[in-house]
PDB file of C-alpha atoms in Angstrom:
ATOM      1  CA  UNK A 254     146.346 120.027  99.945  1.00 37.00           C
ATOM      2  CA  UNK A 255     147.185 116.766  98.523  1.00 35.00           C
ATOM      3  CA  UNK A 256     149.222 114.144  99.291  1.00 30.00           C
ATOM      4  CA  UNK A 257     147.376 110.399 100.430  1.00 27.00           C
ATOM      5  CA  UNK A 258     149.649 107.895 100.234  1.00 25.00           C
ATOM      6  CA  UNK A 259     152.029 108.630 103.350  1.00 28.00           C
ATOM      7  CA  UNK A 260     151.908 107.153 106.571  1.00 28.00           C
ATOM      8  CA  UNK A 261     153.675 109.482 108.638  1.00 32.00           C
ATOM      9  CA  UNK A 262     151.947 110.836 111.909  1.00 36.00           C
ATOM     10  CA  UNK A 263     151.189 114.144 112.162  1.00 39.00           C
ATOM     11  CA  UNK A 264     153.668 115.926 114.923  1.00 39.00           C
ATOM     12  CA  UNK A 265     152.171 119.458 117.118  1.00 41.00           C
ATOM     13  CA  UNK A 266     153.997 122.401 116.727  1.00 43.00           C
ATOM     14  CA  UNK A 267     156.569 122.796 120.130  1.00 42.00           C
ATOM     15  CA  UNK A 268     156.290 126.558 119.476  1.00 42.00           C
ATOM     16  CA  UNK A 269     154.404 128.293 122.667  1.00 42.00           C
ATOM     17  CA  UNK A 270     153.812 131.683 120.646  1.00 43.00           C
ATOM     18  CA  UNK A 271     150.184 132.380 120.516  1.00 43.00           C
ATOM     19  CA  UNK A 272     150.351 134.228 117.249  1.00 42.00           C
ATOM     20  CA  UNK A 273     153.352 132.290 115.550  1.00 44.00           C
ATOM     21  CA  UNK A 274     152.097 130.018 112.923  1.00 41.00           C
ATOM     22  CA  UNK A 275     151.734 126.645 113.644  1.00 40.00           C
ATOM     23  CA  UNK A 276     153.513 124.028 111.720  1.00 37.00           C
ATOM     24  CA  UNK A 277     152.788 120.346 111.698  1.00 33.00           C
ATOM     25  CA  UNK A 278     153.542 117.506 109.394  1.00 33.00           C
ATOM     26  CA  UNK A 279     150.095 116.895 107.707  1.00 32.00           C
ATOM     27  CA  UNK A 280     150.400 112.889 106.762  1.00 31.00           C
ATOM     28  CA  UNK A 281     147.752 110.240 108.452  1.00 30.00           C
ATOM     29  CA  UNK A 282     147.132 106.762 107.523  1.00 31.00           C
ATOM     30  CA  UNK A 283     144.490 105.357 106.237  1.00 29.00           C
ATOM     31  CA  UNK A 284     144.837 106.416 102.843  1.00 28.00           C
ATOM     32  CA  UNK A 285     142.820 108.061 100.901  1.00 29.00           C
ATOM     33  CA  UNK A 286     140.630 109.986 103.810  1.00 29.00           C
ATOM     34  CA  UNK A 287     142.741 113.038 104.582  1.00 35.00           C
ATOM     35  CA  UNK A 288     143.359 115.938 102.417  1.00 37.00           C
ATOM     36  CA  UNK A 289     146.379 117.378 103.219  1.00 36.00           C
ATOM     37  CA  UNK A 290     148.669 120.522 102.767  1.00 36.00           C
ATOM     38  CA  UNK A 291     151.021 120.199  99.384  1.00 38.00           C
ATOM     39  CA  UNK A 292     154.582 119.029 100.529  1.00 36.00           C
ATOM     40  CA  UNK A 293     156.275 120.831  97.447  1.00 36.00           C
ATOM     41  CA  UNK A 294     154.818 124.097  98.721  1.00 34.00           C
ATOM     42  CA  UNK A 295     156.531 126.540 101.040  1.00 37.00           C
ATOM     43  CA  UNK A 296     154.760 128.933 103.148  1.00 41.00           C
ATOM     44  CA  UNK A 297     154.428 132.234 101.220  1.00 42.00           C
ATOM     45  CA  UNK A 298     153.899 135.313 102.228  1.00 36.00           C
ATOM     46  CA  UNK A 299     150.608 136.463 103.217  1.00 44.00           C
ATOM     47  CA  UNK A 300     148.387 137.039 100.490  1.00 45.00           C
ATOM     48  CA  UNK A 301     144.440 137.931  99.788  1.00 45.00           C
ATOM     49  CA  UNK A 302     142.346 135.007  98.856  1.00 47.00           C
ATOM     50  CA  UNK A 303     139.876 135.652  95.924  1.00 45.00           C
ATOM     51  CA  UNK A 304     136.669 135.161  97.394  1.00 44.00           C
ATOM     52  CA  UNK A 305     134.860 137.912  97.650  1.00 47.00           C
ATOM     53  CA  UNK A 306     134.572 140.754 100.402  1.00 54.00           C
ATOM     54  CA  UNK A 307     134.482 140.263 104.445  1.00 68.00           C
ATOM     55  CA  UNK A 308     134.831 136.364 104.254  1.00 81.00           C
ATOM     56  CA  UNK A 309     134.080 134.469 107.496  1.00 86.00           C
ATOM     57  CA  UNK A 310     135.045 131.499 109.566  1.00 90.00           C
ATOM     58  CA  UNK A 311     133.296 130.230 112.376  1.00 93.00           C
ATOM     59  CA  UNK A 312     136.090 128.280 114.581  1.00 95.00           C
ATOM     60  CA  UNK A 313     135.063 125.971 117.367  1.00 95.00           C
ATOM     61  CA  UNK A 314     137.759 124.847 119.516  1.00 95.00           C
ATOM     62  CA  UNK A 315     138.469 124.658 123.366  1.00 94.00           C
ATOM     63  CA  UNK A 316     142.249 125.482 123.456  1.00 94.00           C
ATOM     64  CA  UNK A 317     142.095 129.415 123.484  1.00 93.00           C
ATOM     65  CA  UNK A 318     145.608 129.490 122.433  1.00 93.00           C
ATOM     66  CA  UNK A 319     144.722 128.170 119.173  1.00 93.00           C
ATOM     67  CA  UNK A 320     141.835 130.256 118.401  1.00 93.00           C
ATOM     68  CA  UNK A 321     143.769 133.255 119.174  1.00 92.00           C
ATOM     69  CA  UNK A 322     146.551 132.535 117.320  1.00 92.00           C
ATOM     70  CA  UNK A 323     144.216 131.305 114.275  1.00 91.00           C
ATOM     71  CA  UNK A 324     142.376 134.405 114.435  1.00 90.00           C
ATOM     72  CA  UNK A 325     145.222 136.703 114.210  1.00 90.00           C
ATOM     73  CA  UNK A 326     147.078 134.572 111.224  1.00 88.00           C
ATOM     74  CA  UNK A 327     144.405 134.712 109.164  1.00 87.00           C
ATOM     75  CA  UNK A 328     143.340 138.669 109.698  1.00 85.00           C
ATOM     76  CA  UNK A 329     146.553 138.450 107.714  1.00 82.00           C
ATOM     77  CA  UNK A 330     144.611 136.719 104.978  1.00 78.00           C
ATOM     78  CA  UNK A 331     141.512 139.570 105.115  1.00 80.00           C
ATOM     79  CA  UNK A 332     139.769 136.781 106.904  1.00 83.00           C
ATOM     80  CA  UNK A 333     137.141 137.341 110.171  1.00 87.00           C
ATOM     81  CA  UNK A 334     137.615 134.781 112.695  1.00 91.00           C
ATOM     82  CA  UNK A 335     134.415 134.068 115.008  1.00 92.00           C
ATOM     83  CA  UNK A 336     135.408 132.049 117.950  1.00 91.00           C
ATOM     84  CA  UNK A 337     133.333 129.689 120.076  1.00 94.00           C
ATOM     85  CA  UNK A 338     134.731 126.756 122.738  1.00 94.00           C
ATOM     86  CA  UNK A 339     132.191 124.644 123.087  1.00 94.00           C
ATOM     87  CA  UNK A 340     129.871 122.419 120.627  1.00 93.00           C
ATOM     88  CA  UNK A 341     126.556 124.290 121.981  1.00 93.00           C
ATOM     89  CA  UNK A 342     127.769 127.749 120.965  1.00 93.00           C
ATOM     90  CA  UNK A 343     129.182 126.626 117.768  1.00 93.00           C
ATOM     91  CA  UNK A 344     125.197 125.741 117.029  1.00 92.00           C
ATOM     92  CA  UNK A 345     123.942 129.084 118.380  1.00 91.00           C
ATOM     93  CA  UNK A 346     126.408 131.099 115.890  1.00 91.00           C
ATOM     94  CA  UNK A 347     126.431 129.021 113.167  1.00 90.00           C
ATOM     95  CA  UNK A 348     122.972 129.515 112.917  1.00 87.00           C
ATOM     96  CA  UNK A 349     122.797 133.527 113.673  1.00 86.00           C
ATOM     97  CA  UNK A 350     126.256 134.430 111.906  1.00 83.00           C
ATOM     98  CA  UNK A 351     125.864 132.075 108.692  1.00 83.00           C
ATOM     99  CA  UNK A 352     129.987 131.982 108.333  1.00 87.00           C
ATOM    100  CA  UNK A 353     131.348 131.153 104.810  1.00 84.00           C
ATOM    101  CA  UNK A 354     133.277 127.978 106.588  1.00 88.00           C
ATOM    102  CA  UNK A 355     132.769 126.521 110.060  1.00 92.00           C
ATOM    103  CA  UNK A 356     135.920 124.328 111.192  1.00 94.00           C
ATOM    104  CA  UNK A 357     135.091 122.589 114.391  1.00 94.00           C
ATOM    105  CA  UNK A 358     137.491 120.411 116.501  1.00 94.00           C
ATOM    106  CA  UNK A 359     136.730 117.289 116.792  1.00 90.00           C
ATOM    107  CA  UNK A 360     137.302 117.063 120.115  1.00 89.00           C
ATOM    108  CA  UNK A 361     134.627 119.898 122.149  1.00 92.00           C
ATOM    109  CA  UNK A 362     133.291 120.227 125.255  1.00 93.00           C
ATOM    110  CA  UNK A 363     129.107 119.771 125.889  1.00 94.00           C
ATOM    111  CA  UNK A 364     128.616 118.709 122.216  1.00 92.00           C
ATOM    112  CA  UNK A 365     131.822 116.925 120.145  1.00 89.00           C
ATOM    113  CA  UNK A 366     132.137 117.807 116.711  1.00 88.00           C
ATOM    114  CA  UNK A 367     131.043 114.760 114.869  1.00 87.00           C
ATOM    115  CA  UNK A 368     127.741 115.550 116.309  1.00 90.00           C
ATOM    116  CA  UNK A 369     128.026 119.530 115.750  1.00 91.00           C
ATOM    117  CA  UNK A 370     129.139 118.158 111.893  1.00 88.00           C
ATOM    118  CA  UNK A 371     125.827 116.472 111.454  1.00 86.00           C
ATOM    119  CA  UNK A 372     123.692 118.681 112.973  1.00 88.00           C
ATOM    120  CA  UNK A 373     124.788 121.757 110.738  1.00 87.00           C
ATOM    121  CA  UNK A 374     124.975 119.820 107.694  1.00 81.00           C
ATOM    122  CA  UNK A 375     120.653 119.092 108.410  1.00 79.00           C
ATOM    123  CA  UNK A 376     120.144 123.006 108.849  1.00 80.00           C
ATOM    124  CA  UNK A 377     122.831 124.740 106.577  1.00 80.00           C
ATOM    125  CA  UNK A 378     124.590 124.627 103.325  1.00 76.00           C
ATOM    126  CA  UNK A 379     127.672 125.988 104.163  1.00 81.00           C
ATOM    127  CA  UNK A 380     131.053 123.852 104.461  1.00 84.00           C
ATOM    128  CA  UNK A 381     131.746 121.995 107.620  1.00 87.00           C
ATOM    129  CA  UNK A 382     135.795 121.678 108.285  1.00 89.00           C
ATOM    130  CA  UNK A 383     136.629 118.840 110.730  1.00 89.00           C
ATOM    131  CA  UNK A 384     139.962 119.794 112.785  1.00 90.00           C
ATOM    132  CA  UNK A 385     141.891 116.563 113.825  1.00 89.00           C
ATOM    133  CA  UNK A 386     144.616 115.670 115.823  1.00 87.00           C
ATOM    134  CA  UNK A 387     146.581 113.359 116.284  1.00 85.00           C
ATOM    135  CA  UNK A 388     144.695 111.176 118.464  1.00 86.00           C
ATOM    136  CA  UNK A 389     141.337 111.408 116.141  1.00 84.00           C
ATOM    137  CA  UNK A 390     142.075 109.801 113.245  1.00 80.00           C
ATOM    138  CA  UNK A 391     139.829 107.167 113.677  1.00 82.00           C
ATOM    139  CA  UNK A 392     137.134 109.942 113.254  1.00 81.00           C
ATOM    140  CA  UNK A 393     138.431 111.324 109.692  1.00 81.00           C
ATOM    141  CA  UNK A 394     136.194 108.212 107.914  1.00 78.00           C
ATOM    142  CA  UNK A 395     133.375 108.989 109.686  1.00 79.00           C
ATOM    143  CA  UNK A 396     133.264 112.685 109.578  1.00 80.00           C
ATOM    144  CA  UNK A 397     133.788 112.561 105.620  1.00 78.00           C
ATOM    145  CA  UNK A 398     130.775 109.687 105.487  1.00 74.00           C
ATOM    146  CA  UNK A 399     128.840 112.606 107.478  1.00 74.00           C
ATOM    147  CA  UNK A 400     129.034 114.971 105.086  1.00 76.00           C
ATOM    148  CA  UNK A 401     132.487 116.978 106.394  1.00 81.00           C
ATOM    149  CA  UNK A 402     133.290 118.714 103.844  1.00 79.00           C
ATOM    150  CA  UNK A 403     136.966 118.076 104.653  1.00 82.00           C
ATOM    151  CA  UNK A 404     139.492 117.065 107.545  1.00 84.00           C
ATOM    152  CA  UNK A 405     142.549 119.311 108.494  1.00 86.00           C
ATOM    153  CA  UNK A 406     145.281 118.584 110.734  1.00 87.00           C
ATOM    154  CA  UNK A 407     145.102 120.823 113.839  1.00 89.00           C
ATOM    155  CA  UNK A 408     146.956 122.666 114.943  1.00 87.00           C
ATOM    156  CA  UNK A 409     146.124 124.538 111.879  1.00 89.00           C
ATOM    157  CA  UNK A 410     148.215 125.862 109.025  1.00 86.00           C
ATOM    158  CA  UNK A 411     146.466 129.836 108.645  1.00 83.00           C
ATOM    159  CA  UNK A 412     147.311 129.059 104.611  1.00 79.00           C
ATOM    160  CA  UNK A 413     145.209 126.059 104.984  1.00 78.00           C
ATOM    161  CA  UNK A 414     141.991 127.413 106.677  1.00 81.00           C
ATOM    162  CA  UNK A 415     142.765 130.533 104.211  1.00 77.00           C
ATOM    163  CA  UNK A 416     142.592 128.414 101.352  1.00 73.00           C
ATOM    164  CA  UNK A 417     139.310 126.532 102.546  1.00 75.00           C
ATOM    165  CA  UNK A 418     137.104 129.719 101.837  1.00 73.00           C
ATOM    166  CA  UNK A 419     137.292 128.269  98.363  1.00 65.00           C
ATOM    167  CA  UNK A 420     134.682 125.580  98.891  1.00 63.00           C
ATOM    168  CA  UNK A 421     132.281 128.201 100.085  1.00 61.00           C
ATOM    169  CA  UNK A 422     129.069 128.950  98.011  1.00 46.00           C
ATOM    170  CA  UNK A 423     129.913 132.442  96.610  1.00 44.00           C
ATOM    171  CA  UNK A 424     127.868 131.899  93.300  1.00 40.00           C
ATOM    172  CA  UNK A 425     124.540 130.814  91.563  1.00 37.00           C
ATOM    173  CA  UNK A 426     125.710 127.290  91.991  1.00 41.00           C
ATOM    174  CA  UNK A 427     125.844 126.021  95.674  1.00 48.00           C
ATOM    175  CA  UNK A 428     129.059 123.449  96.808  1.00 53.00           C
ATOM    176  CA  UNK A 429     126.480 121.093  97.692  1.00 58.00           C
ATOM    177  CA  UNK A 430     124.967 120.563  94.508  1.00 72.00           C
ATOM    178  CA  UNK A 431     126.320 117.738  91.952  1.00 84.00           C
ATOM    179  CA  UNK A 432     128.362 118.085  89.397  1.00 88.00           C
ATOM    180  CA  UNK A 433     127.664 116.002  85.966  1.00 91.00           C
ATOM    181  CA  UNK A 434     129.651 115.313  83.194  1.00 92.00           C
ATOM    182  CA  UNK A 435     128.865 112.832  81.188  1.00 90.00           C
ATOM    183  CA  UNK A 436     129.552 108.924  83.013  1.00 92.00           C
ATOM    184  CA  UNK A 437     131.624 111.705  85.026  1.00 93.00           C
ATOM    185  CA  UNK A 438     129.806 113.016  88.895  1.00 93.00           C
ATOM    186  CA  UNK A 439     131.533 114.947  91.788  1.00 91.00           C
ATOM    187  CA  UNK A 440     129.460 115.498  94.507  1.00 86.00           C
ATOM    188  CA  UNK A 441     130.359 117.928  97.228  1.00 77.00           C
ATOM    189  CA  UNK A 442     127.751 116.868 100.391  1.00 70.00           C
ATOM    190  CA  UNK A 443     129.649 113.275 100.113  1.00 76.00           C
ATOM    191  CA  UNK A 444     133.063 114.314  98.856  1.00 78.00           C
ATOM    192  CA  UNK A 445     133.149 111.867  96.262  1.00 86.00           C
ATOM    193  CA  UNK A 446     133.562 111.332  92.415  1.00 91.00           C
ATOM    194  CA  UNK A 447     132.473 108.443  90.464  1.00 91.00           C
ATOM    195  CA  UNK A 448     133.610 107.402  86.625  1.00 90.00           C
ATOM    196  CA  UNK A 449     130.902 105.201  85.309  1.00 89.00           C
ATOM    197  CA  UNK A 450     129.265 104.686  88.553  1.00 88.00           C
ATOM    198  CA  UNK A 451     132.316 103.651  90.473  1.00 89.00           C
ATOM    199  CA  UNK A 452     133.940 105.445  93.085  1.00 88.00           C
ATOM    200  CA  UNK A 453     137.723 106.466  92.872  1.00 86.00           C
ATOM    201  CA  UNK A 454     139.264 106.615  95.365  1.00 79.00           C
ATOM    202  CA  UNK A 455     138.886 109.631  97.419  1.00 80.00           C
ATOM    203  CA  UNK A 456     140.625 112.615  96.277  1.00 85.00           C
ATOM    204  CA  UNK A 457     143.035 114.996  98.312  1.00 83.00           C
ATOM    205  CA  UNK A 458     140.823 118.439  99.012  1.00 79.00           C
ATOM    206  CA  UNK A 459     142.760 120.372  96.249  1.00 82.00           C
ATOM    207  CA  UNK A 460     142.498 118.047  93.398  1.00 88.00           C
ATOM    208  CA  UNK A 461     138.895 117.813  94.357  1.00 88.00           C
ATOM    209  CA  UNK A 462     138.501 121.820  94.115  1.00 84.00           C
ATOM    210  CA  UNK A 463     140.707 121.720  90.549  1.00 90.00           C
ATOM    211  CA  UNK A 464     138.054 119.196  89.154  1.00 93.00           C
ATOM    212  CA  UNK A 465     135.271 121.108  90.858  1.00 89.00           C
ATOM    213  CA  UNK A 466     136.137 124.267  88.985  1.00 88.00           C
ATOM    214  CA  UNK A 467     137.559 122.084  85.627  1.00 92.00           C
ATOM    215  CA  UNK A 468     133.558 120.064  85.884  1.00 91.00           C
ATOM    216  CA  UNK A 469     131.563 123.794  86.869  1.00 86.00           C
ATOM    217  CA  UNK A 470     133.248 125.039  83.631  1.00 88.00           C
ATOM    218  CA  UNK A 471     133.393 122.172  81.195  1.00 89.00           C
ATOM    219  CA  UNK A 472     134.426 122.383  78.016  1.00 90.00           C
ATOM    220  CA  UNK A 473     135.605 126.126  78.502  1.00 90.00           C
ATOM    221  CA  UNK A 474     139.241 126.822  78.820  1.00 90.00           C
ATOM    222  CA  UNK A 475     139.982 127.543  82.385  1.00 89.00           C
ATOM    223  CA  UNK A 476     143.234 129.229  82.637  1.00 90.00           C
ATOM    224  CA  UNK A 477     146.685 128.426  84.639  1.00 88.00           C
ATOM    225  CA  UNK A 478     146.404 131.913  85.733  1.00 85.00           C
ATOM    226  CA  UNK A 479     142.376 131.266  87.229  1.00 84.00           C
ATOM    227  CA  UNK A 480     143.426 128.355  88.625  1.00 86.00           C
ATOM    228  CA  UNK A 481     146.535 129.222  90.717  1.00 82.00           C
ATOM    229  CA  UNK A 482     144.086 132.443  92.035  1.00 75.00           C
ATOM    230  CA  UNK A 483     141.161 130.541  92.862  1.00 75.00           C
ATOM    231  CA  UNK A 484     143.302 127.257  94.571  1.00 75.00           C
ATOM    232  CA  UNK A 485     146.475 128.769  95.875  1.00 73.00           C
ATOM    233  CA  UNK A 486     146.249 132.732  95.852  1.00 63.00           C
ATOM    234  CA  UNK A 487     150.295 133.341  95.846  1.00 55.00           C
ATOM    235  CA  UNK A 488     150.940 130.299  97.163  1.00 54.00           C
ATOM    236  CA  UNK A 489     151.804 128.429  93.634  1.00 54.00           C
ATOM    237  CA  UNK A 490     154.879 129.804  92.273  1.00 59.00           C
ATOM    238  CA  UNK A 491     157.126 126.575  92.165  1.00 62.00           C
ATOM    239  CA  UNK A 492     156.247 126.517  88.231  1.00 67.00           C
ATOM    240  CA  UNK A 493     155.547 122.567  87.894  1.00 83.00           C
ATOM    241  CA  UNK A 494     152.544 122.931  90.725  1.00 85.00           C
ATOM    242  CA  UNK A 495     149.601 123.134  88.715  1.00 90.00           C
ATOM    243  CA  UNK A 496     151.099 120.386  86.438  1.00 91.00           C
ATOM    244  CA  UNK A 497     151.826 117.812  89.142  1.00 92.00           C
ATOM    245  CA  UNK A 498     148.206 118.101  90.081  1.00 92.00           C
ATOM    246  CA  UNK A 499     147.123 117.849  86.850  1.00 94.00           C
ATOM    247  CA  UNK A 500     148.586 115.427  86.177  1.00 94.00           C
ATOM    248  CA  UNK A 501     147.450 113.655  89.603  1.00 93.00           C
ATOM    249  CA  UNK A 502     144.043 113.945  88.779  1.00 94.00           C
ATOM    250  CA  UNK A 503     144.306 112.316  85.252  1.00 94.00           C
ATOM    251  CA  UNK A 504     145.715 109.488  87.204  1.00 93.00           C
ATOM    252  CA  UNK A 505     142.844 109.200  89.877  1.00 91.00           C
ATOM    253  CA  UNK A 506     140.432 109.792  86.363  1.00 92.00           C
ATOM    254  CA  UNK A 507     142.105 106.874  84.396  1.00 91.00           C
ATOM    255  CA  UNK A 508     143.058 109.631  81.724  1.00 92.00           C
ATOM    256  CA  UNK A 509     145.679 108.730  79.542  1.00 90.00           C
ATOM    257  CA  UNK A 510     148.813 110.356  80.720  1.00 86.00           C
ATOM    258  CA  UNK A 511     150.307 111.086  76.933  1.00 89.00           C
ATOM    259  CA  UNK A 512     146.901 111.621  75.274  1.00 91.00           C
ATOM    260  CA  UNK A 513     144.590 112.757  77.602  1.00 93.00           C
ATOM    261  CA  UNK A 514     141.039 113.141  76.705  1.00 93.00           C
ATOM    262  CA  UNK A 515     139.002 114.175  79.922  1.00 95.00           C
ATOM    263  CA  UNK A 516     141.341 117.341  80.950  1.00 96.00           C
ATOM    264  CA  UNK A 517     143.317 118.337  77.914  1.00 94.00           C
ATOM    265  CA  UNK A 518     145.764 120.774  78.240  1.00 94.00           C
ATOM    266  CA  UNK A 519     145.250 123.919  75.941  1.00 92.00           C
ATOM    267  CA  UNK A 520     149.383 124.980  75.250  1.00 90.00           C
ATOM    268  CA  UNK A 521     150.635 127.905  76.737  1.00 87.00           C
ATOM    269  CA  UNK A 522     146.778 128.609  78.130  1.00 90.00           C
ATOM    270  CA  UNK A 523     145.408 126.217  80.232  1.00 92.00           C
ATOM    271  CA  UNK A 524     142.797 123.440  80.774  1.00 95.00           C
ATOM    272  CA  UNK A 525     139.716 121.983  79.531  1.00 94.00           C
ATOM    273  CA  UNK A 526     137.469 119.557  80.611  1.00 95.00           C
ATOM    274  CA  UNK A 527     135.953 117.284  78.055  1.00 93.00           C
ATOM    275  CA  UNK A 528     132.912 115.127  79.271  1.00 90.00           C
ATOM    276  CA  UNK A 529     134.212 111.729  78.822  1.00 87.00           C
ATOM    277  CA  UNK A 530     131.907 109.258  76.751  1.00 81.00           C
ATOM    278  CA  UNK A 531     129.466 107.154  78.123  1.00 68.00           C
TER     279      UNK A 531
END
């Protein structure tokens, strides 16, 4: 989910099917707030995401259409769909049911999702997904400043909400907790990373998992083959895909592009990240 810098507008999906999968172009200005889907990647075919058994996603939105069709898309993926239409009852389940992700539209009924965003963020640590269309940008900046723990474009891609599971908390280590690495920090409950202090500038929601799992594992050798399981499932099979973001991220990390110290690449293995200096 990555590219920034475009200032296309997202376009809806004119396909009526209830169960067809929705296809938008993913690209909304300002940059720098939006993680989006990769352009260079097709749809694949279905595949399981590695997450673990029975995960769940609480979805909150008041067009039925869409939460049918999202639920039976991602059964596709081995995922559970629990539906709500309101911002009340998104409260009430999110609280009993404890889902692995809850993506709520930002525009609901009785309570709107900005306010839904905050309110779980207070109670739970589980990742809060903020749907927008095309008439909500203005709310992206504000949701991610909330906490959100990302912004989609809705109507959704299934491969997208799929792929979100990732940021759940499936380990010892919760999402919400920092990440430090030397002069190097990635915190989750903000979405942002800092060099030195500083922020850079906000980083499309895949690169930010690749560091996430890179910084949780520093100085080990993660693999090409761990990373294209744990980001993309099937999905990365154009050969160069791991690579471009790669090499993306050195960018955003001021890492020398021909000598890279922070994520080196181990040949014909994978990648490491080094703690920079201080």
């Amino acid at each position: 989910m990555g590219a920034w810098l475009s200032t296309t507008r997202p376009r809806r999906s004119t396909s009526s099917s209830p169960t067809s999968e929705p296809r938008i172009e993913s690209r909304l200005e300002p940059r720098g707030i939006f993680p989006v889907a990769d352009k260079e990647l097709p749809e694949e075919l279905p595949a399981p995401i590695p997450l673990g058994s029975n995960p769940v996603v609480l979805l909150a939105d008041s067009d039925e259409r869409i939460r049918q069709g999202l639920t039976a898309q991602l059964a596709k993926y081995q995922v559970s769909v629990v539906h709500c239409a309101d911002g009340a009852a998104a409260l009430l389940e999110a609280g009993l049911r404890k889902p692995d992700v809850l993506l709520v539209s930002a525009e609901l009924p009785v309570i709107d999702g900005a306010t839904v965003l905050r309110l779980v963020r207070k109670r739970l640590s589980i990742p809060v997904v903020l749907g927008v269309g095309p008439d909500d940008t203005a709310q992206v900046g504000p949701a991610l400043a909330a906490g959100a723990s990302a912004c989609v474009a809705r109507p959704y891609r299934p491969r997208e909400v799929a792929q979100l599971l990732s940021l759940a908390d499936r380990g010892p280590r919760g999402w919400d907790q920092p990440l430090v690495c030397g002069p190097l920090t990635l915190d989750p409950s903000t979405y942002e990373v800092r060099m030195h202090g500083v922020s850079t500038a906000r980083l499309p929601l895949r690169e930010f998992q690749l560091l996430h799992l890179l910084m949780l594992h520093a100085e080990k050798v993660i693999t090409r083959e761990r990373i294209r399981a744990e980001l993309w499932g099937e999905g990365a099979r154009r050969s160069n895909t791991i690579t471009v973001h790669i090499r993306r991220l050195r960018e955003r990390l001021g890492d020398d592009p021909h000598h890279p110290e922070i994520i080196q690449t181990v040949r014909g293995v994978g990648y490491r990240l080094v703690p920079p200096e201080s």
